[in-house]
mmCIF file of C-alpha atoms in Angstrom:
data_model
loop_
_atom_site.group_PDB
_atom_site.id
_atom_site.type_symbol
_atom_site.label_atom_id
_atom_site.label_comp_id
_atom_site.label_asym_id
_atom_site.label_seq_id
_atom_site.Cartn_x
_atom_site.Cartn_y
_atom_site.Cartn_z
ATOM 1 C CA MET A 1 16.306 -10.274 -10.756
ATOM 2 C CA ALA A 2 16.959 -8.739 -7.344
ATOM 3 C CA GLN A 3 15.675 -11.056 -4.632
ATOM 4 C CA ILE A 4 13.261 -9.686 -2.033
ATOM 5 C CA PRO A 5 13.266 -11.481 1.343
ATOM 6 C CA PHE A 6 9.496 -11.927 1.579
ATOM 7 C CA VAL A 7 8.081 -12.915 4.975
ATOM 8 C CA ARG A 8 5.009 -15.185 5.088
ATOM 9 C CA ASP A 9 4.777 -16.565 8.643
ATOM 10 C CA HIS A 10 1.688 -14.605 9.693
ATOM 11 C CA GLN A 11 -0.373 -16.444 12.322
ATOM 12 C CA PHE A 12 -3.738 -15.185 13.566
ATOM 13 C CA GLU A 13 -7.427 -16.005 14.020
ATOM 14 C CA TYR A 14 -10.164 -14.064 12.259
ATOM 15 C CA GLY A 15 -12.315 -12.171 14.740
ATOM 16 C CA GLN A 16 -9.619 -12.133 17.428
ATOM 17 C CA ILE A 17 -7.653 -8.994 18.331
ATOM 18 C CA GLU A 18 -3.942 -9.837 18.597
ATOM 19 C CA MET A 19 -1.556 -8.143 20.989
ATOM 20 C CA LEU A 20 1.587 -7.508 18.920
ATOM 21 C CA ALA A 21 3.663 -5.133 21.054
ATOM 22 C CA PRO A 22 3.047 -2.661 23.881
ATOM 23 C CA GLY A 23 0.320 -0.334 22.655
ATOM 24 C CA ILE A 24 -0.094 -2.160 19.308
ATOM 25 C CA ARG A 25 -2.907 -4.582 18.488
ATOM 26 C CA ARG A 26 -4.357 -5.937 15.228
ATOM 27 C CA LEU A 27 -7.618 -7.422 13.990
ATOM 28 C CA THR A 28 -7.467 -9.128 10.575
ATOM 29 C CA ALA A 29 -10.519 -8.904 8.314
ATOM 30 C CA ALA A 30 -11.725 -12.065 6.590
ATOM 31 C CA ASN A 31 -11.114 -10.710 3.078
ATOM 32 C CA PRO A 32 -8.209 -12.859 1.828
ATOM 33 C CA SER A 33 -7.344 -12.561 -1.857
ATOM 34 C CA ALA A 34 -4.480 -12.454 -4.323
ATOM 35 C CA PHE A 35 -4.142 -8.753 -3.504
ATOM 36 C CA THR A 36 -4.774 -8.738 0.273
ATOM 37 C CA TYR A 37 -2.926 -11.918 1.369
ATOM 38 C CA HIS A 38 -4.761 -13.201 4.485
ATOM 39 C CA GLY A 39 -6.825 -9.994 4.711
ATOM 40 C CA THR A 40 -6.721 -6.391 5.865
ATOM 41 C CA GLY A 41 -4.954 -5.882 9.177
ATOM 42 C CA THR A 42 -6.760 -3.209 11.179
ATOM 43 C CA TYR A 43 -4.343 -1.828 13.773
ATOM 44 C CA ILE A 44 -5.242 -0.387 17.174
ATOM 45 C CA ILE A 45 -2.652 1.849 18.807
ATOM 46 C CA GLY A 46 -2.762 3.062 22.393
ATOM 47 C CA THR A 47 -4.522 1.803 25.489
ATOM 48 C CA GLY A 48 -7.669 3.296 26.945
ATOM 49 C CA THR A 49 -7.694 6.091 24.404
ATOM 50 C CA VAL A 50 -6.899 4.505 21.043
ATOM 51 C CA ALA A 51 -6.642 5.148 17.318
ATOM 52 C CA VAL A 52 -7.774 2.647 14.677
ATOM 53 C CA ILE A 53 -5.665 2.426 11.501
ATOM 54 C CA ASP A 54 -7.336 1.174 8.294
ATOM 55 C CA PRO A 55 -10.766 -0.034 9.481
ATOM 56 C CA GLY A 56 -10.850 -2.231 6.376
ATOM 57 C CA PRO A 57 -13.692 -3.233 4.046
ATOM 58 C CA ASP A 58 -17.381 -2.608 4.640
ATOM 59 C CA ASP A 59 -17.774 -5.808 6.644
ATOM 60 C CA PRO A 60 -20.264 -5.824 9.561
ATOM 61 C CA VAL A 61 -18.631 -8.920 11.099
ATOM 62 C CA HIS A 62 -15.207 -7.261 11.145
ATOM 63 C CA LEU A 63 -16.656 -4.027 12.539
ATOM 64 C CA ASP A 64 -18.576 -5.874 15.259
ATOM 65 C CA ALA A 65 -15.429 -7.751 16.325
ATOM 66 C CA LEU A 66 -13.521 -4.466 16.437
ATOM 67 C CA VAL A 67 -16.119 -2.542 18.451
ATOM 68 C CA THR A 68 -16.733 -5.466 20.796
ATOM 69 C CA GLY A 69 -13.015 -5.966 21.351
ATOM 70 C CA LEU A 70 -12.580 -2.297 22.267
ATOM 71 C CA GLN A 71 -15.457 -2.037 24.718
ATOM 72 C CA GLY A 72 -14.500 0.177 27.639
ATOM 73 C CA GLU A 73 -11.925 2.075 25.571
ATOM 74 C CA HIS A 74 -12.319 5.372 23.710
ATOM 75 C CA ILE A 75 -11.612 5.540 19.967
ATOM 76 C CA SER A 76 -10.334 9.083 19.425
ATOM 77 C CA HIS A 77 -8.983 8.777 15.842
ATOM 78 C CA ILE A 78 -9.796 6.746 12.730
ATOM 79 C CA LEU A 79 -6.649 6.806 10.592
ATOM 80 C CA VAL A 80 -6.599 5.744 6.931
ATOM 81 C CA THR A 81 -3.421 5.066 4.941
ATOM 82 C CA HIS A 82 -5.220 5.361 1.572
ATOM 83 C CA CYS A 83 -8.681 4.814 0.156
ATOM 84 C CA HIS A 84 -8.737 1.478 -1.596
ATOM 85 C CA GLN A 85 -11.796 -0.661 -0.927
ATOM 86 C CA ASP A 86 -9.945 -2.979 1.446
ATOM 87 C CA HIS A 87 -8.752 -0.095 3.657
ATOM 88 C CA SER A 88 -11.205 2.791 4.103
ATOM 89 C CA PRO A 89 -14.899 1.791 3.639
ATOM 90 C CA GLY A 90 -15.119 0.422 7.183
ATOM 91 C CA ALA A 91 -14.390 3.923 8.471
ATOM 92 C CA ARG A 92 -17.970 5.031 7.847
ATOM 93 C CA ALA A 93 -19.546 2.254 9.909
ATOM 94 C CA LEU A 94 -16.915 2.609 12.637
ATOM 95 C CA GLN A 95 -17.582 6.333 12.797
ATOM 96 C CA ASP A 96 -21.281 5.635 13.236
ATOM 97 C CA ALA A 97 -20.408 3.369 16.160
ATOM 98 C CA CYS A 98 -17.919 5.598 17.966
ATOM 99 C CA ASP A 99 -18.333 9.125 16.536
ATOM 100 C CA ALA A 100 -14.577 9.610 16.055
ATOM 101 C CA PRO A 101 -13.268 11.783 13.186
ATOM 102 C CA THR A 102 -11.430 10.280 10.214
ATOM 103 C CA PHE A 103 -7.868 11.373 9.388
ATOM 104 C CA ALA A 104 -5.976 10.875 6.093
ATOM 105 C CA PHE A 105 -3.987 12.772 3.492
ATOM 106 C CA GLY A 106 -7.127 13.327 1.432
ATOM 107 C CA PRO A 107 -9.427 11.565 -1.050
ATOM 108 C CA HIS A 108 -8.117 9.463 -3.906
ATOM 109 C CA GLY A 109 -6.231 11.655 -6.360
ATOM 110 C CA PHE A 110 -7.453 10.204 -9.655
ATOM 111 C CA VAL A 111 -10.450 7.929 -10.094
ATOM 112 C CA PRO A 112 -10.590 5.866 -13.306
ATOM 113 C CA ARG A 113 -13.945 5.459 -15.005
ATOM 114 C CA SER A 114 -14.226 1.832 -13.917
ATOM 115 C CA HIS A 115 -13.147 2.572 -10.322
ATOM 116 C CA GLU A 116 -11.235 -0.715 -10.541
ATOM 117 C CA GLU A 117 -7.593 0.330 -10.918
ATOM 118 C CA GLY A 118 -6.666 -3.164 -12.048
ATOM 119 C CA THR A 119 -7.301 -4.821 -8.714
ATOM 120 C CA GLU A 120 -10.334 -6.451 -7.215
ATOM 121 C CA GLU A 121 -10.344 -4.021 -4.287
ATOM 122 C CA GLY A 122 -10.890 -0.869 -6.360
ATOM 123 C CA VAL A 123 -11.152 2.707 -5.118
ATOM 124 C CA ASP A 124 -13.351 3.978 -2.307
ATOM 125 C CA VAL A 125 -14.515 7.019 -4.269
ATOM 126 C CA ASP A 126 -16.707 8.268 -1.428
ATOM 127 C CA PHE A 127 -13.945 8.587 1.145
ATOM 128 C CA ASP A 128 -12.872 12.102 2.126
ATOM 129 C CA PRO A 129 -11.405 12.456 5.627
ATOM 130 C CA ASP A 130 -12.779 14.817 8.233
ATOM 131 C CA VAL A 131 -9.218 15.984 8.882
ATOM 132 C CA ARG A 132 -6.595 16.199 6.128
ATOM 133 C CA LEU A 133 -3.082 15.441 7.309
ATOM 134 C CA VAL A 134 0.234 16.615 5.863
ATOM 135 C CA HIS A 135 3.720 15.150 5.766
ATOM 136 C CA GLY A 136 5.574 15.595 9.047
ATOM 137 C CA GLN A 137 2.467 16.471 11.037
ATOM 138 C CA ARG A 138 2.349 15.069 14.566
ATOM 139 C CA PHE A 139 -0.564 14.557 16.931
ATOM 140 C CA ALA A 140 -1.331 12.737 20.170
ATOM 141 C CA VAL A 141 -3.395 9.605 20.715
ATOM 142 C CA GLY A 142 -3.665 9.447 24.464
ATOM 143 C CA LYS A 143 -0.039 9.364 25.641
ATOM 144 C CA MET A 144 1.314 8.258 22.246
ATOM 145 C CA GLU A 145 2.670 10.637 19.594
ATOM 146 C CA VAL A 146 1.921 9.811 15.949
ATOM 147 C CA GLU A 147 3.881 11.169 12.976
ATOM 148 C CA CYS A 148 2.515 11.332 9.409
ATOM 149 C CA ILE A 149 4.740 10.250 6.519
ATOM 150 C CA HIS A 150 3.414 11.049 3.036
ATOM 151 C CA THR A 151 4.475 8.169 0.801
ATOM 152 C CA PRO A 152 2.897 8.591 -2.655
ATOM 153 C CA GLY A 153 3.474 5.912 -5.265
ATOM 154 C CA HIS A 154 0.989 3.095 -4.640
ATOM 155 C CA THR A 155 -1.554 5.928 -4.553
ATOM 156 C CA SER A 156 -0.975 9.674 -4.508
ATOM 157 C CA ASN A 157 -2.642 10.030 -1.088
ATOM 158 C CA HIS A 158 -0.816 7.202 0.692
ATOM 159 C CA LEU A 159 0.277 7.921 4.264
ATOM 160 C CA CYS A 160 2.335 5.866 6.681
ATOM 161 C CA PHE A 161 1.920 6.476 10.402
ATOM 162 C CA ALA A 162 4.943 6.330 12.709
ATOM 163 C CA LEU A 163 5.361 6.113 16.472
ATOM 164 C CA PRO A 164 8.600 8.078 16.968
ATOM 165 C CA ALA A 165 9.075 6.935 20.564
ATOM 166 C CA SER A 166 9.223 3.233 19.663
ATOM 167 C CA GLY A 167 10.362 3.296 16.029
ATOM 168 C CA ASP A 168 7.241 1.494 14.802
ATOM 169 C CA VAL A 169 5.709 2.413 11.426
ATOM 170 C CA PHE A 170 2.330 1.378 10.048
ATOM 171 C CA SER A 171 3.299 1.131 6.401
ATOM 172 C CA GLY A 172 -0.067 0.439 4.757
ATOM 173 C CA ASP A 173 0.489 -0.881 1.226
ATOM 174 C CA HIS A 174 3.661 1.142 0.653
ATOM 175 C CA VAL A 175 5.908 -1.590 2.071
ATOM 176 C CA MET A 176 4.505 -5.083 2.660
ATOM 177 C CA ALA A 177 6.308 -8.194 3.867
ATOM 178 C CA TRP A 178 4.586 -10.734 1.619
ATOM 179 C CA SER A 179 4.525 -8.990 -1.780
ATOM 180 C CA THR A 180 5.516 -5.912 -3.745
ATOM 181 C CA SER A 181 3.019 -3.054 -4.090
ATOM 182 C CA VAL A 182 1.001 -2.613 -7.254
ATOM 183 C CA ILE A 183 1.620 0.766 -8.924
ATOM 184 C CA ILE A 184 -1.382 1.768 -11.035
ATOM 185 C CA PRO A 185 -1.037 4.902 -13.239
ATOM 186 C CA PRO A 186 -2.066 7.627 -13.429
ATOM 187 C CA ASP A 187 -2.682 8.016 -9.677
ATOM 188 C CA GLY A 188 0.059 5.525 -8.892
ATOM 189 C CA ASN A 189 3.465 6.734 -10.012
ATOM 190 C CA MET A 190 6.770 4.850 -10.144
ATOM 191 C CA ALA A 191 8.985 7.911 -9.628
ATOM 192 C CA ASP A 192 6.926 8.899 -6.575
ATOM 193 C CA TYR A 193 7.088 5.341 -5.264
ATOM 194 C CA LEU A 194 10.881 5.140 -5.569
ATOM 195 C CA ASN A 195 11.255 8.561 -3.934
ATOM 196 C CA SER A 196 8.983 7.459 -1.091
ATOM 197 C CA LEU A 197 11.013 4.289 -0.589
ATOM 198 C CA GLN A 198 14.160 6.407 -0.427
ATOM 199 C CA LEU A 199 12.477 8.645 2.134
ATOM 200 C CA MET A 200 11.704 5.617 4.292
ATOM 201 C CA LEU A 201 15.243 4.302 3.860
ATOM 202 C CA GLU A 202 16.675 7.540 5.239
ATOM 203 C CA ARG A 203 14.679 7.187 8.444
ATOM 204 C CA ASN A 204 15.792 5.109 11.427
ATOM 205 C CA ASP A 205 12.601 3.165 12.090
ATOM 206 C CA LYS A 206 12.833 -0.225 13.795
ATOM 207 C CA CYS A 207 9.748 -2.155 12.669
ATOM 208 C CA TYR A 208 7.133 -1.886 9.919
ATOM 209 C CA TRP A 209 3.578 -3.128 10.412
ATOM 210 C CA PRO A 210 2.002 -3.474 6.928
ATOM 211 C CA THR A 211 -1.761 -3.578 6.474
ATOM 212 C CA HIS A 212 -1.342 -6.989 4.828
ATOM 213 C CA GLY A 213 0.905 -9.685 6.217
ATOM 214 C CA PRO A 214 3.475 -9.904 9.016
ATOM 215 C CA ALA A 215 5.842 -7.349 10.495
ATOM 216 C CA LEU A 216 9.201 -6.350 9.012
ATOM 217 C CA ARG A 217 11.827 -6.397 11.764
ATOM 218 C CA THR A 218 14.739 -5.296 9.522
ATOM 219 C CA PRO A 219 12.999 -2.675 7.385
ATOM 220 C CA ALA A 220 16.058 -0.862 5.990
ATOM 221 C CA ALA A 221 17.481 -3.969 4.302
ATOM 222 C CA TYR A 222 14.045 -4.835 2.964
ATOM 223 C CA VAL A 223 13.471 -1.357 1.507
ATOM 224 C CA GLU A 224 16.884 -1.506 -0.158
ATOM 225 C CA ALA A 225 15.817 -4.797 -1.765
ATOM 226 C CA LEU A 226 12.555 -3.236 -2.979
ATOM 227 C CA ILE A 227 14.408 -0.350 -4.625
ATOM 228 C CA ALA A 228 16.887 -2.729 -6.281
ATOM 229 C CA HIS A 229 14.014 -4.926 -7.474
ATOM 230 C CA ARG A 230 12.218 -2.048 -9.179
ATOM 231 C CA HIS A 231 15.366 -0.864 -10.955
ATOM 232 C CA GLN A 232 16.132 -4.439 -12.033
ATOM 233 C CA ARG A 233 12.588 -4.738 -13.381
ATOM 234 C CA MET A 234 13.120 -1.651 -15.527
ATOM 235 C CA ASP A 235 16.443 -3.036 -16.765
ATOM 236 C CA ASP A 236 14.581 -6.221 -17.735
ATOM 237 C CA ILE A 237 12.016 -4.142 -19.654
ATOM 238 C CA LEU A 238 14.787 -2.352 -21.541
ATOM 239 C CA GLU A 239 16.358 -5.711 -22.381
ATOM 240 C CA LEU A 240 13.037 -6.985 -23.731
ATOM 241 C CA LEU A 241 12.520 -3.865 -25.835
ATOM 242 C CA ALA A 242 16.031 -4.238 -27.267
ATOM 243 C CA GLN A 243 14.579 -7.193 -29.201
ATOM 244 C CA GLY A 244 11.830 -5.041 -30.737
ATOM 245 C CA PRO A 245 8.699 -2.990 -29.939
ATOM 246 C CA LEU A 246 6.173 -4.532 -27.557
ATOM 247 C CA CYS A 247 2.913 -3.676 -25.782
ATOM 248 C CA THR A 248 2.361 -4.287 -22.062
ATOM 249 C CA ALA A 249 0.372 -7.500 -22.646
ATOM 250 C CA GLN A 250 3.356 -8.989 -24.484
ATOM 251 C CA MET A 251 5.684 -8.222 -21.571
ATOM 252 C CA VAL A 252 3.713 -9.859 -18.752
ATOM 253 C CA LYS A 253 4.711 -13.483 -19.397
ATOM 254 C CA PRO A 254 8.475 -12.955 -19.824
ATOM 255 C CA LEU A 255 8.648 -10.551 -16.878
ATOM 256 C CA TYR A 256 6.358 -12.565 -14.576
ATOM 257 C CA PRO A 257 6.793 -16.280 -15.455
ATOM 258 C CA GLY A 258 4.245 -18.470 -13.714
ATOM 259 C CA LEU A 259 2.148 -15.506 -12.559
ATOM 260 C CA ASP A 260 -1.177 -16.201 -10.822
ATOM 261 C CA PRO A 261 -3.779 -15.347 -13.529
ATOM 262 C CA ARG A 262 -5.664 -13.213 -10.989
ATOM 263 C CA LEU A 263 -2.679 -10.835 -10.912
ATOM 264 C CA ILE A 264 -2.275 -10.260 -14.655
ATOM 265 C CA GLY A 265 -4.207 -6.971 -14.568
ATOM 266 C CA GLY A 266 -2.139 -5.611 -11.701
ATOM 267 C CA ALA A 267 1.114 -6.799 -13.302
ATOM 268 C CA SER A 268 0.220 -5.123 -16.610
ATOM 269 C CA ARG A 269 -0.377 -1.837 -14.869
ATOM 270 C CA SER A 270 2.803 -2.057 -12.814
ATOM 271 C CA ILE A 271 4.686 -2.647 -16.077
ATOM 272 C CA LEU A 272 2.957 0.441 -17.429
ATOM 273 C CA ALA A 273 4.168 2.449 -14.423
ATOM 274 C CA SER A 274 7.733 1.377 -15.215
ATOM 275 C CA LEU A 275 7.259 2.225 -18.900
ATOM 276 C CA LEU A 276 6.044 5.724 -18.068
ATOM 277 C CA TYR A 277 9.053 6.177 -15.777
ATOM 278 C CA LEU A 278 11.394 5.138 -18.598
ATOM 279 C CA ILE A 279 9.645 7.504 -21.016
ATOM 280 C CA ASP A 280 10.247 10.371 -18.591
ATOM 281 C CA LYS A 281 13.920 9.331 -18.492
ATOM 282 C CA GLY A 282 14.092 9.459 -22.297
ATOM 283 C CA GLN A 283 14.967 5.771 -22.613
ATOM 284 C CA ILE A 284 11.856 4.574 -24.460
ATOM 285 C CA GLU A 285 8.956 6.044 -26.420
ATOM 286 C CA SER A 286 5.330 5.130 -27.079
ATOM 287 C CA SER A 287 3.573 4.750 -30.418
ATOM 288 C CA GLY A 288 0.010 5.435 -29.238
ATOM 289 C CA ASP A 289 -2.321 7.478 -27.060
ATOM 290 C CA ILE A 290 -3.849 4.609 -25.028
ATOM 291 C CA PRO A 291 -1.068 3.565 -22.625
ATOM 292 C CA LEU A 292 -2.140 -0.048 -21.994
ATOM 293 C CA LYS A 293 -2.662 -0.672 -25.723
ATOM 294 C CA SER A 294 0.300 1.318 -27.015
ATOM 295 C CA THR A 295 3.506 -0.182 -28.392
ATOM 296 C CA TYR A 296 6.768 0.805 -26.726
ATOM 297 C CA ARG A 297 10.251 0.822 -28.171
ATOM 298 C CA ARG A 298 13.715 1.719 -27.000
ATOM 299 C CA VAL A 299 15.251 5.009 -27.998
ATOM 300 C CA ILE A 300 18.641 4.149 -29.461
#
């Protein structure tokens, strides 16, 4: 299996805004979990006139620390990478406090009946930005220019936000330093995710700031490792299916030995995303109409 150089040396204090680089600060929400690592990192970019990226969960303590820490400054933009429950719900309370518009690609593309998507965070079904952004769009936050990068895969509406002048990118859940992203069909899509990784690889950005975990100072090498990992995972699936037909539940243990039980749902759905990718490539086929309960076999 391709090795990913995960980074886990993230130091911080809940309730304290960290200064990370000129014009870049972060406040980490106290919502640690198997899916969020230490919690949601809410970024503040600019000085005086600022934008807030991913206000986080609906947490009054986190919001109060954010608003208090920014007293005397003007919040002009509330930016959201995507609308999972650990990223966008705080936007509503923050908007009430500062009256700034919300900006994102759009609402969640597909909402499952359970609204759970296989993770404990789930989907913020009520989020719809005041301003819908498109790939390549640029706008000003004070003296800083922000570029939008549409990176579907984790979700269809996922956006990264770049600062072209400094080479910094706020990568949301698309690229994280501590873990791989969960891809949950049908809104999450493996082909889209791989294409979005390739898009990021072709850029010349210097540093990624994920919403969860520490910065990535050598992003190109890391993205290459992520791409290799996903292709190796699909090769492993094909090798398993060479032994006979299997359903997703039967693939979790051999593909993820020693997996934290809290992550079994997410792992099953990421396997499903790979299976659907391989079906589109004509390498496997499904025996049923319910993807998570279907049996898959190789096409010889």
